[in-house]
Coordinates of C-alpha atoms and ligand atoms in Angstrom, one line a residue:
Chain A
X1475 CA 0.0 0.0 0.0
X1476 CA 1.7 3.4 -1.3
X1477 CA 1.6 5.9 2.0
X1478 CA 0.2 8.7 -0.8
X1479 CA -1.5 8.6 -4.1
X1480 CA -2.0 11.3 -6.2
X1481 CA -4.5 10.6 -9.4
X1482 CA -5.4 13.5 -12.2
X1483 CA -5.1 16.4 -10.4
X1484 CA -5.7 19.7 -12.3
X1485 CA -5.7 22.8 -10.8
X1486 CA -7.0 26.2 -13.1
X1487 CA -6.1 30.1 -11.6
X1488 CA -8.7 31.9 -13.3
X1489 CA -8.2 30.9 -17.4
X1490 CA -4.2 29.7 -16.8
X1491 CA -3.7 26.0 -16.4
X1492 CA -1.2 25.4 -13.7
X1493 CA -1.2 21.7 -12.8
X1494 CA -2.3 19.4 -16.2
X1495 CA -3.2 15.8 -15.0
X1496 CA -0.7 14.9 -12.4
X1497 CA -0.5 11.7 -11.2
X1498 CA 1.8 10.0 -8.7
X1499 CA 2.5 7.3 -5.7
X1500 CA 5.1 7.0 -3.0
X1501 CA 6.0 4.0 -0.3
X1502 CA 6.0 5.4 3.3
X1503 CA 10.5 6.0 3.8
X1504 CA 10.8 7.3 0.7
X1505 CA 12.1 11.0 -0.1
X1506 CA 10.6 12.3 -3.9
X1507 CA 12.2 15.4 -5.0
X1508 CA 10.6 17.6 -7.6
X1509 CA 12.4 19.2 -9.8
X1510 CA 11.5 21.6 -12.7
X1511 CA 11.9 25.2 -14.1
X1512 CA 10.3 28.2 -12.3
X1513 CA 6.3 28.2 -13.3
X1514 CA 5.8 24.5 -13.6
X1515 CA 3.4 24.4 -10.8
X1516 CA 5.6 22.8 -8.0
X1517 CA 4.3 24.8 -5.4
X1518 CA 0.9 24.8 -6.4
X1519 CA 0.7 20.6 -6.2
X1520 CA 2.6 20.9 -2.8
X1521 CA -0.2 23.9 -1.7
X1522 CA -2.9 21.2 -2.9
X1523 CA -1.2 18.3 -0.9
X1524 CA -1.9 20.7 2.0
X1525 CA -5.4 21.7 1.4
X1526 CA -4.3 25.5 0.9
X1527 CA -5.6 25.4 -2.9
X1528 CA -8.2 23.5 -3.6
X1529 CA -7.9 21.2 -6.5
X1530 CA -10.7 21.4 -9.5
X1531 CA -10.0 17.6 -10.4
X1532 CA -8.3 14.4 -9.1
X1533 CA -8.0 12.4 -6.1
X1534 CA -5.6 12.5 -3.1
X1535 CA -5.4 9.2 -1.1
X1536 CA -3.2 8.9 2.2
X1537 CA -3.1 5.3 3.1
X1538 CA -5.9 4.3 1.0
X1539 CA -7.6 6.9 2.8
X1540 CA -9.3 9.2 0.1
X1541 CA -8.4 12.4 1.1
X1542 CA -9.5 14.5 -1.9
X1543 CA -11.8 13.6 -4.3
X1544 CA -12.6 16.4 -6.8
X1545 CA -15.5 14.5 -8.2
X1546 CA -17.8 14.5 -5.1
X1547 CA -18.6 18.5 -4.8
X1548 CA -18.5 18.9 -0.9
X1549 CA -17.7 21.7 1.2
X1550 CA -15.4 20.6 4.1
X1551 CA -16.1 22.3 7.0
X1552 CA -12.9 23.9 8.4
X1553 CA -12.2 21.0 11.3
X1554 CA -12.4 18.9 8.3
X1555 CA -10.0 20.4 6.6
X1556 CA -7.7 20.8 9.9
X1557 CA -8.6 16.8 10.2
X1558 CA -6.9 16.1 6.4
X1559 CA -4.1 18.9 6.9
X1560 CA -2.7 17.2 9.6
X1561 CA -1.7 14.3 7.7
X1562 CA 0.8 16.7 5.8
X1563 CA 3.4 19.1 7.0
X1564 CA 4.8 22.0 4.9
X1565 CA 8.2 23.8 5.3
X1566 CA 8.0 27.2 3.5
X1567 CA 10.7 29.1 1.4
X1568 CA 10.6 31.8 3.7
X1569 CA 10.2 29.8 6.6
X1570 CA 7.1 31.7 8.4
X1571 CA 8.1 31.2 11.9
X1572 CA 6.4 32.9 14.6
X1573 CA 8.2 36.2 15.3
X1574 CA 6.5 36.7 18.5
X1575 CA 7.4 33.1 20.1
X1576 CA 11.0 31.7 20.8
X1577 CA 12.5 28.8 18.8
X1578 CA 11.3 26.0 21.3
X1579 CA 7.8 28.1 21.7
X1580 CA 7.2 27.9 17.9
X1581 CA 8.1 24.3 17.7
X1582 CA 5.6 23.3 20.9
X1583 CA 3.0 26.0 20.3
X1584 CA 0.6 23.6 17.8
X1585 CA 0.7 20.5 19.5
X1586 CA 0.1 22.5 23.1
X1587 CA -3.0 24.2 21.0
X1588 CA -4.3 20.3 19.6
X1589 CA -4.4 19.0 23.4
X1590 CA -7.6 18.2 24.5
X1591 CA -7.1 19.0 27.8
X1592 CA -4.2 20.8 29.0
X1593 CA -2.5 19.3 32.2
X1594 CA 1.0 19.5 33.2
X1595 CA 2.0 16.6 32.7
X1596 CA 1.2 16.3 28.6
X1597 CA 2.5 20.5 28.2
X1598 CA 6.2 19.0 29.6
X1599 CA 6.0 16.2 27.1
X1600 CA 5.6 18.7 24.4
X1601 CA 8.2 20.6 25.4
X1602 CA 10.6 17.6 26.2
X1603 CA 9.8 16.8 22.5
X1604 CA 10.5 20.8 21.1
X1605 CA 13.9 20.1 23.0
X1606 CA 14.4 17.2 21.5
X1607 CA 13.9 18.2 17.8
X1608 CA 16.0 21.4 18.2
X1609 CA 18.5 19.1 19.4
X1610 CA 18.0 16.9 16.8
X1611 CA 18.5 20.2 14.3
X1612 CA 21.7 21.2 15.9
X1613 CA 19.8 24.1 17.6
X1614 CA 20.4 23.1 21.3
X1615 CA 21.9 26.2 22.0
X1616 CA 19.3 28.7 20.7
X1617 CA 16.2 27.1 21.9
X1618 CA 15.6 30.5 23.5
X1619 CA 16.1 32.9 20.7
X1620 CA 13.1 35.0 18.8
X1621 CA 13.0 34.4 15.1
X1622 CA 15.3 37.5 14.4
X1623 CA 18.1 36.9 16.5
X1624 CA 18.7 33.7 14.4
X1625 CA 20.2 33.0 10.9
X1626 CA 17.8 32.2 8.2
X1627 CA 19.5 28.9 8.0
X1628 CA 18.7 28.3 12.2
X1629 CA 15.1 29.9 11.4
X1630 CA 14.2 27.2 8.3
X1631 CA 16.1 24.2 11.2
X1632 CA 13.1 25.7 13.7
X1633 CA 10.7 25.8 10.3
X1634 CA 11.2 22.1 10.1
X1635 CA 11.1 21.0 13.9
X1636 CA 7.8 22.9 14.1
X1637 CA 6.6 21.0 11.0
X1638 CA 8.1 17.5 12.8
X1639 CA 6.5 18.3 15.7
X1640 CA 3.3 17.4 15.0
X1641 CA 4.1 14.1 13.3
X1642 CA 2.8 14.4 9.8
X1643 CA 2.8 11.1 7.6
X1644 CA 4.2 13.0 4.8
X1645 CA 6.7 16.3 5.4
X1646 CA 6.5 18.2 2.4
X1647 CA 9.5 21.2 1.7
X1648 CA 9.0 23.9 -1.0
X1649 CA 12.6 25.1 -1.6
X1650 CA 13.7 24.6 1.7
X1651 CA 17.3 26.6 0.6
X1652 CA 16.1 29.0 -1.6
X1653 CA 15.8 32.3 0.3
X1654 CA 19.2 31.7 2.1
X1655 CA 22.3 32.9 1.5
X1656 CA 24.9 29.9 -0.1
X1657 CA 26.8 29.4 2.7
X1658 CA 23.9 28.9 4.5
X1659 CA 22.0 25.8 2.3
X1660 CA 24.4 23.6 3.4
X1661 CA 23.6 23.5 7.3
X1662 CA 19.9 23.1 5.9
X1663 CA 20.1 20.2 3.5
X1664 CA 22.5 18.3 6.1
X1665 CA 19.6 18.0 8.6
X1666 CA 16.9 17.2 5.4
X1667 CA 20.0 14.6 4.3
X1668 CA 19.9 13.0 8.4
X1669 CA 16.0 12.6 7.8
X1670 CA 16.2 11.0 5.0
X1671 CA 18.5 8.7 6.2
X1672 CA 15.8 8.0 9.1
X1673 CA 13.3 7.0 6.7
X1674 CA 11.5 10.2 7.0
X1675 CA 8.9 10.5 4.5
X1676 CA 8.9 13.3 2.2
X1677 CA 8.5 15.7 -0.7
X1678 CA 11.2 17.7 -1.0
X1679 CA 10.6 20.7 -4.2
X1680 CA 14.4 21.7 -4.7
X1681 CA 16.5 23.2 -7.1
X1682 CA 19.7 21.7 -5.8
X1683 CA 20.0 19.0 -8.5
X1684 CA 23.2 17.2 -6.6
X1685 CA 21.3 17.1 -3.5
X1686 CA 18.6 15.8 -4.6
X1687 CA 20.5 13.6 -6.7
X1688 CA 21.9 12.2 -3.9
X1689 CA 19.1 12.3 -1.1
X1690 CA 15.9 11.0 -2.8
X1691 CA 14.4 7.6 -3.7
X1692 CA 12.6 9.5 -6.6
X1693 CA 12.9 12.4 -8.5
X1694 CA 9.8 13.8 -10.6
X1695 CA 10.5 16.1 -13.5
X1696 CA 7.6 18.6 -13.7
X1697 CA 7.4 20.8 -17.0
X1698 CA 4.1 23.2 -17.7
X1699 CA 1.8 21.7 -15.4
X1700 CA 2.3 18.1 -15.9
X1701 CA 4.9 15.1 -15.0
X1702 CA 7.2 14.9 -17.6
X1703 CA 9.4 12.3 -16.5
X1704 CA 9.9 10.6 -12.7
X1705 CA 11.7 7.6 -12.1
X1706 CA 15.2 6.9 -9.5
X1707 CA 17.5 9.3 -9.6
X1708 CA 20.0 7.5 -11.7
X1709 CA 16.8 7.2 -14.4
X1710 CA 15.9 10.7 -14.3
X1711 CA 19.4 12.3 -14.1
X1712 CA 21.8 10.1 -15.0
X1713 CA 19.6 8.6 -18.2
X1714 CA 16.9 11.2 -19.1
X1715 CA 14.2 10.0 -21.5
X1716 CA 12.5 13.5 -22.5
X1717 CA 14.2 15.9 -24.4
X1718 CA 12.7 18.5 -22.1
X1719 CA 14.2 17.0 -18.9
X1720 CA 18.0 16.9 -20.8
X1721 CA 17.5 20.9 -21.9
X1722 CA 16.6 21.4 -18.3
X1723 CA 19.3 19.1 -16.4
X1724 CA 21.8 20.8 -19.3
X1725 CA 21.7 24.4 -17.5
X1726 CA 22.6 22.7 -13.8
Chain B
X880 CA -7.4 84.3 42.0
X881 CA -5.4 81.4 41.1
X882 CA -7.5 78.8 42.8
X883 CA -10.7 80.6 41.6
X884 CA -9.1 80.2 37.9
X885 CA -7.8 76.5 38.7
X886 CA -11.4 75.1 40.3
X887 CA -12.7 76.4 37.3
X888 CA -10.7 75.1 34.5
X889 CA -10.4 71.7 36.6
X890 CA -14.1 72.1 36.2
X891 CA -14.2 72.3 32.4
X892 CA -10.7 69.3 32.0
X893 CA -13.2 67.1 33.6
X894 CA -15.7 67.5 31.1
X895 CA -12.8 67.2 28.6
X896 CA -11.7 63.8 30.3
X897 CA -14.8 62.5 30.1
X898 CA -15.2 63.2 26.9
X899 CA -11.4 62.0 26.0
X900 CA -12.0 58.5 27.8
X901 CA -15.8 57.8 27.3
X902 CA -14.5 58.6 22.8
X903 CA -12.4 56.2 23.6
X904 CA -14.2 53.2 25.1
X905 CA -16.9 53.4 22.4
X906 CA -14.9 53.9 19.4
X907 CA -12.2 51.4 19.8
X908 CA -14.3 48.4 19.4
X909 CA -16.8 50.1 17.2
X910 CA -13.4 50.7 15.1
X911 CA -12.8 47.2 15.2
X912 CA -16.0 46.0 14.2
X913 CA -16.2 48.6 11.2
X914 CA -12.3 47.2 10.4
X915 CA -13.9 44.0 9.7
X916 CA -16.5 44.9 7.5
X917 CA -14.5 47.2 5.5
X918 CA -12.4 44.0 4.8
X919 CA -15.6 42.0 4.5
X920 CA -16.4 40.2 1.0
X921 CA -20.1 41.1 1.2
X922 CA -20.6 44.1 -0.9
X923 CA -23.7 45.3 0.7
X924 CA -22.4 45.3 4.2
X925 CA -18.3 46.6 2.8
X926 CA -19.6 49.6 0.7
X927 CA -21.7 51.6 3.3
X928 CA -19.0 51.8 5.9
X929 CA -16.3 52.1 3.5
X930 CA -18.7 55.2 2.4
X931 CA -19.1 56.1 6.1
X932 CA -15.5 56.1 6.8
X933 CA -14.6 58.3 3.5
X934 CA -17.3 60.7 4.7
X935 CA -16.0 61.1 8.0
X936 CA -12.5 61.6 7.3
X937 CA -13.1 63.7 4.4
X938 CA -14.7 66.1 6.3
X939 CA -14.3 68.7 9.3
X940 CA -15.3 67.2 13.0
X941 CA -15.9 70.6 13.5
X942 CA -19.0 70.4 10.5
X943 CA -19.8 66.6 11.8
X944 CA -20.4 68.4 15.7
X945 CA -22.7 71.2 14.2
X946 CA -24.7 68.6 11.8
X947 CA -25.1 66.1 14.8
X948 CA -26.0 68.3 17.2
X949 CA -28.5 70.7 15.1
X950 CA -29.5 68.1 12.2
X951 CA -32.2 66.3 13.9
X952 CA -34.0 69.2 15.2
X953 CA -34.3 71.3 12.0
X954 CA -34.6 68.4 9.6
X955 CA -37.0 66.1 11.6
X956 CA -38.6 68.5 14.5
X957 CA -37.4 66.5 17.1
X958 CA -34.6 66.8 19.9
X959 CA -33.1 63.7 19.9
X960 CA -30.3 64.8 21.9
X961 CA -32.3 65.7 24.7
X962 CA -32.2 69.1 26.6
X963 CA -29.3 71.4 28.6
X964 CA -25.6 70.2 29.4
X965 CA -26.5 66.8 29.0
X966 CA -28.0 66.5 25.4
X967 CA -25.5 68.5 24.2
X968 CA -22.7 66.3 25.4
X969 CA -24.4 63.0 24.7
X970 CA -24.4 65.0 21.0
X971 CA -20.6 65.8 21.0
X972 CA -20.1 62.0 21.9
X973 CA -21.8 60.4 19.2
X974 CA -19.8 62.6 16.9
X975 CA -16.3 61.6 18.3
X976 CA -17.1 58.5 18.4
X977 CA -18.5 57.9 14.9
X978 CA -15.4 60.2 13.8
X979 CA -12.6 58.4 15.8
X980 CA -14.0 54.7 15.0
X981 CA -13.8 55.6 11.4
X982 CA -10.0 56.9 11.8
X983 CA -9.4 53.8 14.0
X984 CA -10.9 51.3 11.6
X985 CA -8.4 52.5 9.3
X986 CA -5.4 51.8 11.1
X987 CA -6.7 48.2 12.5
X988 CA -7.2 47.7 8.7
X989 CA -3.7 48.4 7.8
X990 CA -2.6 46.5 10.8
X991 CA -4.2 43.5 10.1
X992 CA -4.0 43.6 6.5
X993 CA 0.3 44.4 6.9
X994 CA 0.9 40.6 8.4
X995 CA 2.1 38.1 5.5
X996 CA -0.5 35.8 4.3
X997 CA 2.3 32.9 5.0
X998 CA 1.6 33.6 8.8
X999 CA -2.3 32.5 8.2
X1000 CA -1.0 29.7 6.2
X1001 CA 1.8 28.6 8.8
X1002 CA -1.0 28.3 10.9
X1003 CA -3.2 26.9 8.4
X1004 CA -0.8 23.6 7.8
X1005 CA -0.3 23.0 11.7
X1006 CA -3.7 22.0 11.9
X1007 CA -4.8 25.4 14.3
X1008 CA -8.1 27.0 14.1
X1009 CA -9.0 30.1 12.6
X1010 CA -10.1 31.4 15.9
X1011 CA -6.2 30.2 17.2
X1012 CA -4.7 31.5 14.3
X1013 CA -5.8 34.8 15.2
X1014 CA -5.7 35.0 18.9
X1015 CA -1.9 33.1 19.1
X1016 CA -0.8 34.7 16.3
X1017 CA -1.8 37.5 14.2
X1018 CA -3.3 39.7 17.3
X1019 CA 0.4 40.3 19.2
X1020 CA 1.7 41.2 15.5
X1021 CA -1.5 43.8 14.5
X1022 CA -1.0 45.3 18.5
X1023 CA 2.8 45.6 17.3
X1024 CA 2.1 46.9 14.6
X1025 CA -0.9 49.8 15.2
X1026 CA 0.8 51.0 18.7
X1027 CA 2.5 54.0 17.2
X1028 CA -0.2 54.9 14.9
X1029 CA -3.4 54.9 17.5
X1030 CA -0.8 56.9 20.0
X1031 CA -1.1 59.5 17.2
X1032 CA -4.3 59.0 17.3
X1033 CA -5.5 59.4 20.4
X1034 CA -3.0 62.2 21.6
X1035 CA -5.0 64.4 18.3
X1036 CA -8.4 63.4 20.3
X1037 CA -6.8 64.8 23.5
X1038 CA -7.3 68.2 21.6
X1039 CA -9.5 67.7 19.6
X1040 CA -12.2 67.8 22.3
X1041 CA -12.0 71.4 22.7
X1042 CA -13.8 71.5 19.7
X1043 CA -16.6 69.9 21.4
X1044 CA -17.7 74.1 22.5
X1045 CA -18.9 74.7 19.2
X1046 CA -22.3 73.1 20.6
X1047 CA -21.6 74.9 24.2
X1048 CA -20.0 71.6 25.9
X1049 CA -18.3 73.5 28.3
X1050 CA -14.4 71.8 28.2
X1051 CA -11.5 73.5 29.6
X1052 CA -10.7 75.7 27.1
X1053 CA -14.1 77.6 27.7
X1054 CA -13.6 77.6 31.1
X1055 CA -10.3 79.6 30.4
X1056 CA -11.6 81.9 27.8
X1057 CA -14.5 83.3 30.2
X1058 CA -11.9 84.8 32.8
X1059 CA -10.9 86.8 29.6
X1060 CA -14.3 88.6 29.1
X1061 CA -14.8 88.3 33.0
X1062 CA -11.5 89.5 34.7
X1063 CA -9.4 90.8 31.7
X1064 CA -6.3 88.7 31.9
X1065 CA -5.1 85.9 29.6
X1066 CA -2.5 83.8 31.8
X1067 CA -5.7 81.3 32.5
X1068 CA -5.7 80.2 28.4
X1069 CA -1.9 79.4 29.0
X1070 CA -2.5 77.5 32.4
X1071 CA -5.5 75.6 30.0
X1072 CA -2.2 74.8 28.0
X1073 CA -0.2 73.1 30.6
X1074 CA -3.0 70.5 31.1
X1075 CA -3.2 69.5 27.8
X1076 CA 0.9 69.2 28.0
X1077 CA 0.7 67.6 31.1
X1078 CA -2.4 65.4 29.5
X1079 CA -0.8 63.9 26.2
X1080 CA 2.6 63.8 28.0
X1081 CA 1.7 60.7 30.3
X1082 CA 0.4 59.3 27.3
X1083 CA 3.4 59.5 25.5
X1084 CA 4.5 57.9 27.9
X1085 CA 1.6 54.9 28.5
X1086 CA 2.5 54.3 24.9
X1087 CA 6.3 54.7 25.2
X1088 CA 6.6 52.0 27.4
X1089 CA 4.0 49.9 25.8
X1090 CA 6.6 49.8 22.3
X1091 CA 9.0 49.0 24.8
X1092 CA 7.1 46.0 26.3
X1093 CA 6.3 44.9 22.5
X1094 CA 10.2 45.6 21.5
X1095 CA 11.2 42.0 22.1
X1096 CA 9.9 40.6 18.8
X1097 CA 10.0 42.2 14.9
Ligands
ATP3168 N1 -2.8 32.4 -6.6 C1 -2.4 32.3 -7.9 N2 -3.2 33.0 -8.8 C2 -2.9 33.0 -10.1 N3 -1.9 32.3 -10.7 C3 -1.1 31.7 -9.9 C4 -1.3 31.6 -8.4 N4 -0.3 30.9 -7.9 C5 0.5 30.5 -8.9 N5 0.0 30.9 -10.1 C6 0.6 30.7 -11.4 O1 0.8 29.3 -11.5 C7 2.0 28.9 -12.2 C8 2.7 27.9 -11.4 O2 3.2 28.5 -10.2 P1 4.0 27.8 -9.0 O3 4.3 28.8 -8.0 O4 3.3 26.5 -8.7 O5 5.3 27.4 -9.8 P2 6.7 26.8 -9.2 O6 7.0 25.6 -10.0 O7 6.6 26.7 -7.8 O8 7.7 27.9 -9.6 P3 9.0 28.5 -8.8 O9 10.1 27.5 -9.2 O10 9.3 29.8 -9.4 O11 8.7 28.5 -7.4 C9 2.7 30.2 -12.4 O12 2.5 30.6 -13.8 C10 2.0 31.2 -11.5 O13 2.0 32.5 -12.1
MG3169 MG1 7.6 27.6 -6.1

C-alpha cells in the first residue's frame, strides 16, 4: 500500500492552467524530489497536498484513505479540513516562523494548542519533544532565541522542527534553501539529508540537483503543469528520456 | 485668583476627560468591528462603511459636531439629543465616536492587512483554528504593529475635544476663555495649555513604554 497517491489532479487560476493531470504514488521512507523550471506548478501541487488550494479535479489518497476527491462537490467544514491537513506538514521558502514566540515556543506552540485537555504533565511532554527536535536540528543552543536573533539557515532548522513536531505522515519542503544565502544551504540540507537517512517521508521541491540527486528515492520532472518524466535518480538524471528533462538538467 | 481660575478650569478638564475617555471606550471596538466589515467580501455590508469612513475623514469634525448636534432638530422637529448640558454632550459624543472609529478602523485595517499571508497559512498547515490562528498569532503582530499609529491617534483626540464648545459643551478651554471677558487677563488660556501638555505627555509615555514592552519581537 503506497503511504500517498495522487490521481489526475488539475488545478486552473482563473483561465491559466497550472497543474495538467498529475499523477503519482510513493511508499512510506521514501524521499521524492521535484524538480523543474520556475512556473511549472511545483508549489501549487505541494499547496494542494496541504489543502491550501483546492484542487478542480483528481483524487488524493493517504493510506488508502481518500483524502481528496474532486469529483464528489462537498464543502469541508474547516475541522475537516484541519482533520486532512494534519496528515501533511509544509516547510516554506521563507520559513514563516512565529516572530512573537521563541525557537522552542514555535516548535511546541501547535501541538500545546491540539491538546484536549491541558495538564502539566502532557504541556512537559511537548516541550521535552521541542527540545528534543532542536536538538535533533543542531539548535540546542538557541532554543531561547526569537526568530530574528537567528540565521535564516537556524530559522528554516526551527521551520522544520515545528513542521516534525506534529508528526505528519508526509513532510513536504517547498525550496527549503532558496531564500538563504549559499553558505547557508548547506547547514539546511545536512539536517533534510539525516531525515532522509531516518526513513523520513517526504516531498522535497528543490533546485539543488546534486542534492537531490543524492538524497531521494525518486525524482519527478515537472514541466508546464504536468509530469514529464519521474523515475530513480539514476533514471531521471543520469539517463533522461524526455528531451525536455536533458534541456533542463543541461543548465545545472 | 489662582485657585478661583484652577477650580474652574479643573471644572471644564473634567468634562474634557470625560469626553477624552468615554471617545475612547466606544470607538475602539466600534473601530474594530467597522475594520472587519470594510475588509468584508459582502458588498452590501463593505460599501456603506467604506462610504461612512470616507465621509467622515473627508470632512471637518468641526462640521460633523454642528450637523449632529443641530440636524435632527431642523430636519426632523425632534430633539433627539435631549435638553441642557447633558443632550448636548451625549451630541458631541456620538460625533467623536462615529469620527474616531472611522479613523481607528483604518489603522486596525492596515494593521491586520500588513501581516504576511504565509503567517495564516503557517498556521493553516499545523492544523490550528481560525479562531487560534488569530488569537496566538496574528493579534500580538497587529497590536505591534498599530501601537505608534493609535498613539497618534488618540494624543490628536486629546485636543481635539476642545472643539466639542462649538455646541456649548463647556471643556477647559471655555472655562479659560471666560476669565478673559470676565476678569481681563489671559494667563488662565496658558494654564489651559499646561493640562493639555501635562495630559498627552503621560500618554506619551503609556505608549512609550508599551513599544517597549512589544520591543522583544519584529
Ligand atoms: N494564486 C495564484 N493566482 C494565479 N496564478 C497563480 C497563483 N499561484 C500560482 N500561479 C501561477 O501558476 C503557475 C505555477 O506557479 P507555481 O508557484 O506553482 O510554480 P513553481 O513551479 O513553484 O515555480 P518556482 O520555481 O518559481 O517556485 C505560475 O504561472 C504562476 O504564475
Ligand atoms: Mg515555487
Amino acid at each position: 500500500m503506497s503511504i500517498l497517491e495522487v490521481n489526475h489532479i488539475r488545478k486552473n487560476f482563473g483561465e491559466t492552467e497550472v497543474l495538467k493531470d498529475i499523477s503519482f504514488s510513493m511508499e512510506e521512507g521514501q524521499a521524492v524530489s521535484i524538480i523543474g523550471s520556475s512556473g511549472s506548478g511545483k508549489t501549487t501541487l505541494l499547496r494542494c497536498l496541504n489543502f491550501l488550494e483546492t484542487p478542480d479535479e483528481g483524487t488524493i489518497k493517504v493510506r488508502d484513505e481518500v483524502l481528496f476527491d474532486g469529483a464528489k462537490k462537498e464543502n469541508p467544514s474547516e475541522a475537516q479540513l484541519r482533520q486532512r491537513r494534519l496528515h501533511f506538514g509544509l516547510v516554506f521558502q521563507q520559513f514563516n516562523l512565529f516572530p512573537q514566540y521563541t525557537a522552542l515556543e514555535n516548535v511546541c506552540l501547535a501541538p500545546q494548542l491540539a491538546l484536549k485537555e491541558k495538564n502539566e504533565a502532557q504541556q512537559k511532554k511537548i516541550t521535552e519533544m521541542g527540545e528534543e527536535l532542536l536538538e535533533r536540528m543542531g539548535l540546542s543552543d538557541r532554543m531561547g532565541n526569537y526568530p530574528h536573533q537567528l540565521s535564516g539557515g537556524q530559522q528554516q532548522r526551527v521551520a522544520i522542527a515545528r513542521a516534525l513536531a506534529l508528526q505528519p505522515d508526509i513532510l513536504c519542503f517547498d525550496e527549503p534553501t532558496s531564500a538563504l544565502d549559499p553558505e547557508l544551504t548547506g547547514e539546511v540540507l545536512k539536517v533534510i539529508r539525516s531525515l532522509a537517512e531516518h526513513h523520513t517521508t517526504m516531498i522535497i521541491v528543490t533546485h539543488e540537483m546534486t542534492f537531490a540527486r543524492d538524497v531521494s528515492d525518486r525524482v519527478i520532472f515537472m514541466d508546464g503543469g504536468r509530469i514529464e518524466e519521474q523515475g530513480t535518480p539514476d533514471e531521471v538524471f543520469g539517463h533522461p528520456k524526455s528531451e525536455r528533462t536533458k534541456r533542463f538538467l543541461a543548465g545545472y | 485668583m489662582f485657585w478661583t481660575v484652577t477650580l474652574s478650569l479643573l471644572e471644564g478638564f473634567l468634562t474634557t476627560v470625560k469626553l477624552f475617555a468615554l471617545t475612547l471606550l466606544f470607538s475602539l471596538p466600534l473601530g474594530l468591528v467597522m475594520s472587519l466589515g470594510s475588509m468584508s467580501k459582502i458588498k452590501v455590508l463593505r460599501y456603506p462603511i467604506v462610504f461612512l469612513i470616507w465621509v467622515m475623514r473627508g470632512t471637518p469634525l468641526l462640521l460633523q459636531l454642528l450637523i449632529i448636534y443641530y440636524g435632527p432638530g431642523i430636519l426632523f422637529h425632534t430633539n433627539v439629543w435631549g435638553s441642557g448640558d447633558g443632550g448636548r454632550f451625549t451630541a458631541a459624543l456620538v460625533a467623536f465616536v462615529v469620527n474616531y472609529a472611522c479613523y481607528f478602523s483604518e489603522i486596525y485595517r492596515g494593521g491586520i492587512q500588513s501581516i504576511p499571508v504565509g503567517q495564516y497559512e503557517a498556521g493553516k498547515v499545523l492544523g490550528m483554528t481560525n479562531g487560534q490562528i488569530f488569537r496566538k498569532v496574528i493579534l500580538l503582530q497587529v497590536i505591534k504593529r498599530i501601537v505608534p499609529p493609535m498613539a497618534n491617534e488618540i494624543i490628536t483626540l486629546v485636543k481635539d475635544t476642545s472643539l466639542a464648545r462649538v455646541i456649548a459643551v463647556y471643556e477647559i478651554i471655555w472655562s479659560g476663555q471666560a476669565f478673559i471677558k470676565s476678569d481681563g487677563i489671559i494667563w488662565p488660556l496658558f494654564y489651559t495649555g499646561a493640562f493639555y501638555l501635562i495630559f498627552s505627555g503621560l500618554l506619551t509615555l503609556l505608549f512609550r513604554y508599551l513599544e517597549k514592552r512589544l520591543d522583544y519581537f519584529r
